Amino acid sequence: MRRPIVAGNWKMNLTAKEASLLIENLLSGLKENTETGLMEIVVCPAFTALQTVAEKTKDTEIVLGAQNMHWERSGAYTGEVSPAMLVDLGCKYVIIGHSERRQYFAETDEVVNKKVKAALASNLGPIMCVGESLEERESDLTEKVIREQLLGGLKGIQSEDFENVVVAYEPVWAIGSGKAATAEDAEKVALLIRNILRELAGEVSERVRIQYGGSVKASNIGSFMAQPNIDGALVGGASLEGKGFAELIGNAK
Ligand code: PGA
């Protein structure tokens, strides 16, 4: 009922030329070893590679996403990129509130909320990231943190818009650490997220896709996808090599 979605977050990696090569390898890998079926496959390059990747993925099953954006349509915001600019390049998704943005660029739930609203208003699907730090987990604050991030990030959003939001559960301690959450622990939080979404928007919460992210790789993706409330993955490191990412996607079915 919920279409699975696997997204590659390339972060600050790959020049346009390298990105182009990755897409070639990904496409040939997908052709070789996978029957991807209903799976939605998204790649999120750096801004500088979006145009190239848009051209390379035209008429393929790969969908384009960005890693961040500003919330205004245009204006005096030096160095920023607007939703309209992303749409113009063919983006369908945009990652919002990744923990690296929260941690290194001071993004608050309020900023995340503005960006989620702006994305929805521009027909971009926000992939809104939430997740607790190790310290928060060890202090039993996971539920509190996830609740605050969801309530803050989704504040004022109409119920009918919820199904266009993807929520990525990414425990901060699992990102880039090689230490993924167990599938059972990830499912517990995914269920918590679904319950909070239900409180906020009712029935439509059943249609919201929830991803797990944090050290996902070809060998563990299957265990996450087998969980009832996990509908996909947000993949960093393991999306940076085309063939390997194709294998991961193949194992996600
Ligand atoms: P990782 O990153 O797969 O390299 O842990 C995930 C993410 O930050 O989205």
CSV table of N, CA, C and O in Angstrom, one decimal, residues 152-217:
chain,number,residue,atom,x,y,z
A,152,GLY,N,7.4,20.0,15.8
A,152,GLY,CA,8.0,21.2,15.3
A,152,GLY,C,8.1,21.3,13.8
A,152,GLY,O,7.7,22.3,13.2
A,153,GLY,N,8.5,20.2,13.2
A,153,GLY,CA,8.8,20.2,11.8
A,153,GLY,C,7.5,20.2,10.9
A,153,GLY,O,7.4,20.7,9.8
A,154,LEU,N,6.4,19.6,11.5
A,154,LEU,CA,5.2,19.5,10.7
A,154,LEU,C,4.1,20.4,11.2
A,154,LEU,O,2.9,20.3,10.8
A,155,LYS,N,4.5,21.4,12.0
A,155,LYS,CA,3.5,22.3,12.6
A,155,LYS,C,2.7,23.1,11.5
A,155,LYS,O,3.3,23.6,10.5
A,156,GLY,N,1.4,23.1,11.6
A,156,GLY,CA,0.6,23.8,10.6
A,156,GLY,C,0.4,23.2,9.3
A,156,GLY,O,-0.2,23.8,8.4
A,157,ILE,N,0.9,22.0,9.1
A,157,ILE,CA,0.7,21.3,7.8
A,157,ILE,C,-0.7,20.6,7.8
A,157,ILE,O,-1.1,20.0,8.7
A,158,GLN,N,-1.4,20.8,6.7
A,158,GLN,CA,-2.7,20.3,6.5
A,158,GLN,C,-2.6,18.7,6.5
A,158,GLN,O,-1.7,18.2,5.8
A,159,SER,N,-3.6,18.1,7.0
A,159,SER,CA,-3.6,16.6,7.1
A,159,SER,C,-3.5,16.0,5.7
A,159,SER,O,-2.7,15.1,5.5
A,160,GLU,N,-4.1,16.6,4.7
A,160,GLU,CA,-4.1,16.0,3.3
A,160,GLU,C,-2.7,16.1,2.7
A,160,GLU,O,-2.4,15.4,1.8
A,161,ASP,N,-1.9,17.0,3.2
A,161,ASP,CA,-0.5,17.1,2.7
A,161,ASP,C,0.5,16.1,3.3
A,161,ASP,O,1.6,15.9,2.8
A,162,PHE,N,0.0,15.5,4.4
A,162,PHE,CA,1.0,14.6,5.1
A,162,PHE,C,1.4,13.4,4.2
A,162,PHE,O,2.6,13.0,4.3
A,163,GLU,N,0.6,13.0,3.3
A,163,GLU,CA,1.0,11.8,2.5
A,163,GLU,C,2.1,12.2,1.5
A,163,GLU,O,2.8,11.3,0.9
A,164,ASN,N,2.4,13.5,1.3
A,164,ASN,CA,3.5,13.9,0.4
A,164,ASN,C,4.8,14.1,1.2
A,164,ASN,O,5.8,14.4,0.6
A,165,VAL,N,4.7,13.8,2.5
A,165,VAL,CA,6.0,14.0,3.3
A,165,VAL,C,6.5,12.6,3.5
A,165,VAL,O,5.8,11.6,3.7
A,166,VAL,N,7.9,12.5,3.3
A,166,VAL,CA,8.6,11.2,3.7
A,166,VAL,C,9.3,11.6,5.0
A,166,VAL,O,9.9,12.6,5.1
A,167,VAL,N,9.2,10.7,6.0
A,167,VAL,CA,9.9,10.9,7.3
A,167,VAL,C,11.1,10.0,7.3
A,167,VAL,O,10.9,8.8,7.1
A,168,ALA,N,12.3,10.5,7.4
A,168,ALA,CA,13.5,9.6,7.6
A,168,ALA,C,13.9,9.6,9.0
A,168,ALA,O,14.2,10.6,9.6
A,169,TYR,N,13.8,8.4,9.6
A,169,TYR,CA,14.3,8.2,11.0
A,169,TYR,C,15.8,7.9,10.9
A,169,TYR,O,16.2,6.8,10.4
A,170,GLU,N,16.6,8.8,11.4
A,170,GLU,CA,18.1,8.6,11.3
A,170,GLU,C,18.7,8.9,12.7
A,170,GLU,O,18.9,10.0,13.0
A,171,PRO,N,18.9,7.8,13.5
A,171,PRO,CA,19.6,8.1,14.7
A,171,PRO,C,21.0,8.6,14.5
A,171,PRO,O,21.7,8.0,13.6
A,172,VAL,N,21.3,9.7,15.1
A,172,VAL,CA,22.5,10.4,14.8
A,172,VAL,C,23.8,9.5,14.9
A,172,VAL,O,24.7,9.5,14.1
A,173,TRP,N,23.7,8.7,16.0
A,173,TRP,CA,24.8,7.8,16.3
A,173,TRP,C,25.1,6.7,15.2
A,173,TRP,O,26.1,6.1,15.2
A,174,ALA,N,24.1,6.5,14.4
A,174,ALA,CA,24.2,5.4,13.4
A,174,ALA,C,24.7,6.0,12.0
A,174,ALA,O,25.0,5.2,11.1
A,175,ILE,N,24.7,7.3,11.9
A,175,ILE,CA,25.0,7.9,10.6
A,175,ILE,C,26.5,7.9,10.4
A,175,ILE,O,27.3,8.4,11.2
A,176,GLY,N,27.0,7.2,9.3
A,176,GLY,CA,28.4,7.2,8.9
A,176,GLY,C,29.3,6.5,9.9
A,176,GLY,O,30.5,6.6,9.8
A,177,SER,N,28.7,5.8,10.9
A,177,SER,CA,29.5,5.2,11.9
A,177,SER,C,29.7,3.7,11.7
A,177,SER,O,30.5,3.1,12.3
A,178,GLY,N,29.0,3.1,10.7
A,178,GLY,CA,29.1,1.7,10.4
A,178,GLY,C,28.3,0.9,11.5
A,178,GLY,O,28.2,-0.3,11.4
A,179,LYS,N,27.7,1.6,12.4
A,179,LYS,CA,26.9,0.9,13.4
A,179,LYS,C,25.4,1.3,13.2
A,179,LYS,O,24.9,2.2,13.9
A,180,ALA,N,24.8,0.5,12.4
A,180,ALA,CA,23.3,0.7,12.1
A,180,ALA,C,22.5,0.3,13.4
A,180,ALA,O,23.0,-0.5,14.2
A,181,ALA,N,21.4,0.9,13.5
A,181,ALA,CA,20.4,0.4,14.6
A,181,ALA,C,20.0,-1.0,14.2
A,181,ALA,O,20.1,-1.4,13.0
A,182,THR,N,19.6,-1.8,15.2
A,182,THR,CA,19.0,-3.1,14.8
A,182,THR,C,17.7,-2.8,14.1
A,182,THR,O,17.0,-1.8,14.4
A,183,ALA,N,17.3,-3.7,13.3
A,183,ALA,CA,16.0,-3.5,12.6
A,183,ALA,C,14.9,-3.4,13.6
A,183,ALA,O,13.9,-2.6,13.4
A,184,GLU,N,14.9,-4.1,14.7
A,184,GLU,CA,13.9,-4.1,15.7
A,184,GLU,C,13.8,-2.7,16.4
A,184,GLU,O,12.7,-2.2,16.6
A,185,ASP,N,15.0,-2.2,16.7
A,185,ASP,CA,15.0,-0.9,17.4
A,185,ASP,C,14.5,0.2,16.4
A,185,ASP,O,13.8,1.1,16.8
A,186,ALA,N,14.9,0.1,15.1
A,186,ALA,CA,14.4,1.0,14.1
A,186,ALA,C,12.9,1.0,14.0
A,186,ALA,O,12.2,2.0,13.9
A,187,GLU,N,12.4,-0.3,14.0
A,187,GLU,CA,11.0,-0.5,13.8
A,187,GLU,C,10.2,0.2,15.0
A,187,GLU,O,9.2,0.8,14.9
A,188,LYS,N,10.8,0.0,16.2
A,188,LYS,CA,10.1,0.6,17.4
A,188,LYS,C,9.9,2.1,17.2
A,188,LYS,O,8.9,2.7,17.5
A,189,VAL,N,11.0,2.8,16.7
A,189,VAL,CA,10.9,4.2,16.6
A,189,VAL,C,10.0,4.5,15.4
A,189,VAL,O,9.2,5.5,15.4
A,190,ALA,N,10.1,3.7,14.3
A,190,ALA,CA,9.2,4.0,13.1
A,190,ALA,C,7.7,3.9,13.6
A,190,ALA,O,6.9,4.7,13.1
A,191,LEU,N,7.4,2.9,14.4
A,191,LEU,CA,6.0,2.8,14.9
A,191,LEU,C,5.6,4.0,15.8
A,191,LEU,O,4.5,4.5,15.7
A,192,LEU,N,6.6,4.4,16.6
A,192,LEU,CA,6.3,5.6,17.4
A,192,LEU,C,6.0,6.8,16.5
A,192,LEU,O,5.1,7.6,16.7
A,193,ILE,N,6.8,6.9,15.4
A,193,ILE,CA,6.6,8.0,14.5
A,193,ILE,C,5.2,7.9,13.8
A,193,ILE,O,4.5,8.9,13.8
A,194,ARG,N,4.9,6.7,13.4
A,194,ARG,CA,3.5,6.6,12.8
A,194,ARG,C,2.4,6.9,13.8
A,194,ARG,O,1.4,7.6,13.4
A,195,ASN,N,2.6,6.6,15.0
A,195,ASN,CA,1.6,6.9,16.0
A,195,ASN,C,1.5,8.4,16.3
A,195,ASN,O,0.4,8.9,16.4
A,196,ILE,N,2.6,9.1,16.3
A,196,ILE,CA,2.6,10.5,16.4
A,196,ILE,C,1.9,11.2,15.2
A,196,ILE,O,1.1,12.1,15.3
A,197,LEU,N,2.3,10.6,14.0
A,197,LEU,CA,1.7,11.2,12.8
A,197,LEU,C,0.1,11.0,12.8
A,197,LEU,O,-0.6,11.8,12.4
A,198,ARG,N,-0.3,9.9,13.4
A,198,ARG,CA,-1.7,9.6,13.5
A,198,ARG,C,-2.4,10.7,14.4
A,198,ARG,O,-3.4,11.2,14.1
A,199,GLU,N,-1.7,11.0,15.5
A,199,GLU,CA,-2.2,12.0,16.4
A,199,GLU,C,-2.4,13.3,15.7
A,199,GLU,O,-3.3,14.1,15.9
A,200,LEU,N,-1.4,13.6,14.8
A,200,LEU,CA,-1.4,14.9,14.1
A,200,LEU,C,-2.4,15.0,13.0
A,200,LEU,O,-2.9,16.0,12.7
A,201,ALA,N,-2.5,13.9,12.2
A,201,ALA,CA,-3.2,13.9,11.0
A,201,ALA,C,-4.3,12.8,10.8
A,201,ALA,O,-4.9,12.8,9.7
A,202,GLY,N,-4.4,11.9,11.7
A,202,GLY,CA,-5.4,10.9,11.6
A,202,GLY,C,-5.0,9.8,10.6
A,202,GLY,O,-3.8,9.5,10.4
A,203,GLU,N,-6.0,9.3,9.9
A,203,GLU,CA,-5.9,8.2,9.0
A,203,GLU,C,-4.8,8.3,7.9
A,203,GLU,O,-4.1,7.3,7.6
A,204,VAL,N,-4.6,9.5,7.5
A,204,VAL,CA,-3.6,9.7,6.4
A,204,VAL,C,-2.2,9.2,6.8
A,204,VAL,O,-1.3,8.9,6.0
A,205,SER,N,-2.0,9.1,8.1
A,205,SER,CA,-0.6,8.7,8.6
A,205,SER,C,-0.3,7.3,8.1
A,205,SER,O,0.9,6.9,7.9
A,206,GLU,N,-1.3,6.5,7.7
A,206,GLU,CA,-1.1,5.2,7.2
A,206,GLU,C,-0.4,5.2,5.8
A,206,GLU,O,0.1,4.2,5.3
A,207,ARG,N,-0.5,6.4,5.2
A,207,ARG,CA,0.0,6.5,3.8
A,207,ARG,C,1.4,7.2,3.8
A,207,ARG,O,2.0,7.4,2.8
A,208,VAL,N,1.8,7.7,5.0
A,208,VAL,CA,3.1,8.4,5.1
A,208,VAL,C,4.3,7.3,5.0
A,208,VAL,O,4.2,6.3,5.8
A,209,ARG,N,5.2,7.6,4.2
A,209,ARG,CA,6.4,6.6,4.1
A,209,ARG,C,7.5,7.0,5.1
A,209,ARG,O,7.8,8.2,5.2
A,210,ILE,N,7.9,6.0,5.8
A,210,ILE,CA,9.0,6.2,6.8
A,210,ILE,C,10.2,5.5,6.4
A,210,ILE,O,10.1,4.2,6.2
A,211,GLN,N,11.3,6.2,6.3
A,211,GLN,CA,12.6,5.5,6.0
A,211,GLN,C,13.4,5.3,7.2
A,211,GLN,O,13.3,6.1,8.2
A,212,TYR,N,14.3,4.4,7.2
A,212,TYR,CA,15.3,4.3,8.2
A,212,TYR,C,16.6,4.8,7.5
A,212,TYR,O,16.9,4.4,6.3
A,213,GLY,N,17.5,5.5,8.2
A,213,GLY,CA,18.8,5.8,7.7
A,213,GLY,C,19.8,5.8,8.8
A,213,GLY,O,19.6,6.0,10.0
A,214,GLY,N,21.1,5.4,8.4
A,214,GLY,CA,22.2,5.3,9.3
A,214,GLY,C,22.9,4.0,9.1
A,214,GLY,O,22.4,2.9,9.5
A,215,SER,N,24.0,4.0,8.3
A,215,SER,CA,24.8,2.9,8.0
A,215,SER,C,24.0,1.7,7.3
A,215,SER,O,24.3,0.6,7.6
A,216,VAL,N,23.1,2.1,6.5
A,216,VAL,CA,22.4,1.1,5.7
A,216,VAL,C,23.3,0.6,4.6
A,216,VAL,O,24.0,1.4,4.0
A,217,LYS,N,23.4,-0.7,4.4
A,217,LYS,CA,24.2,-1.2,3.3
A,217,LYS,C,23.5,-2.4,2.6
A,217,LYS,O,22.4,-2.8,3.1
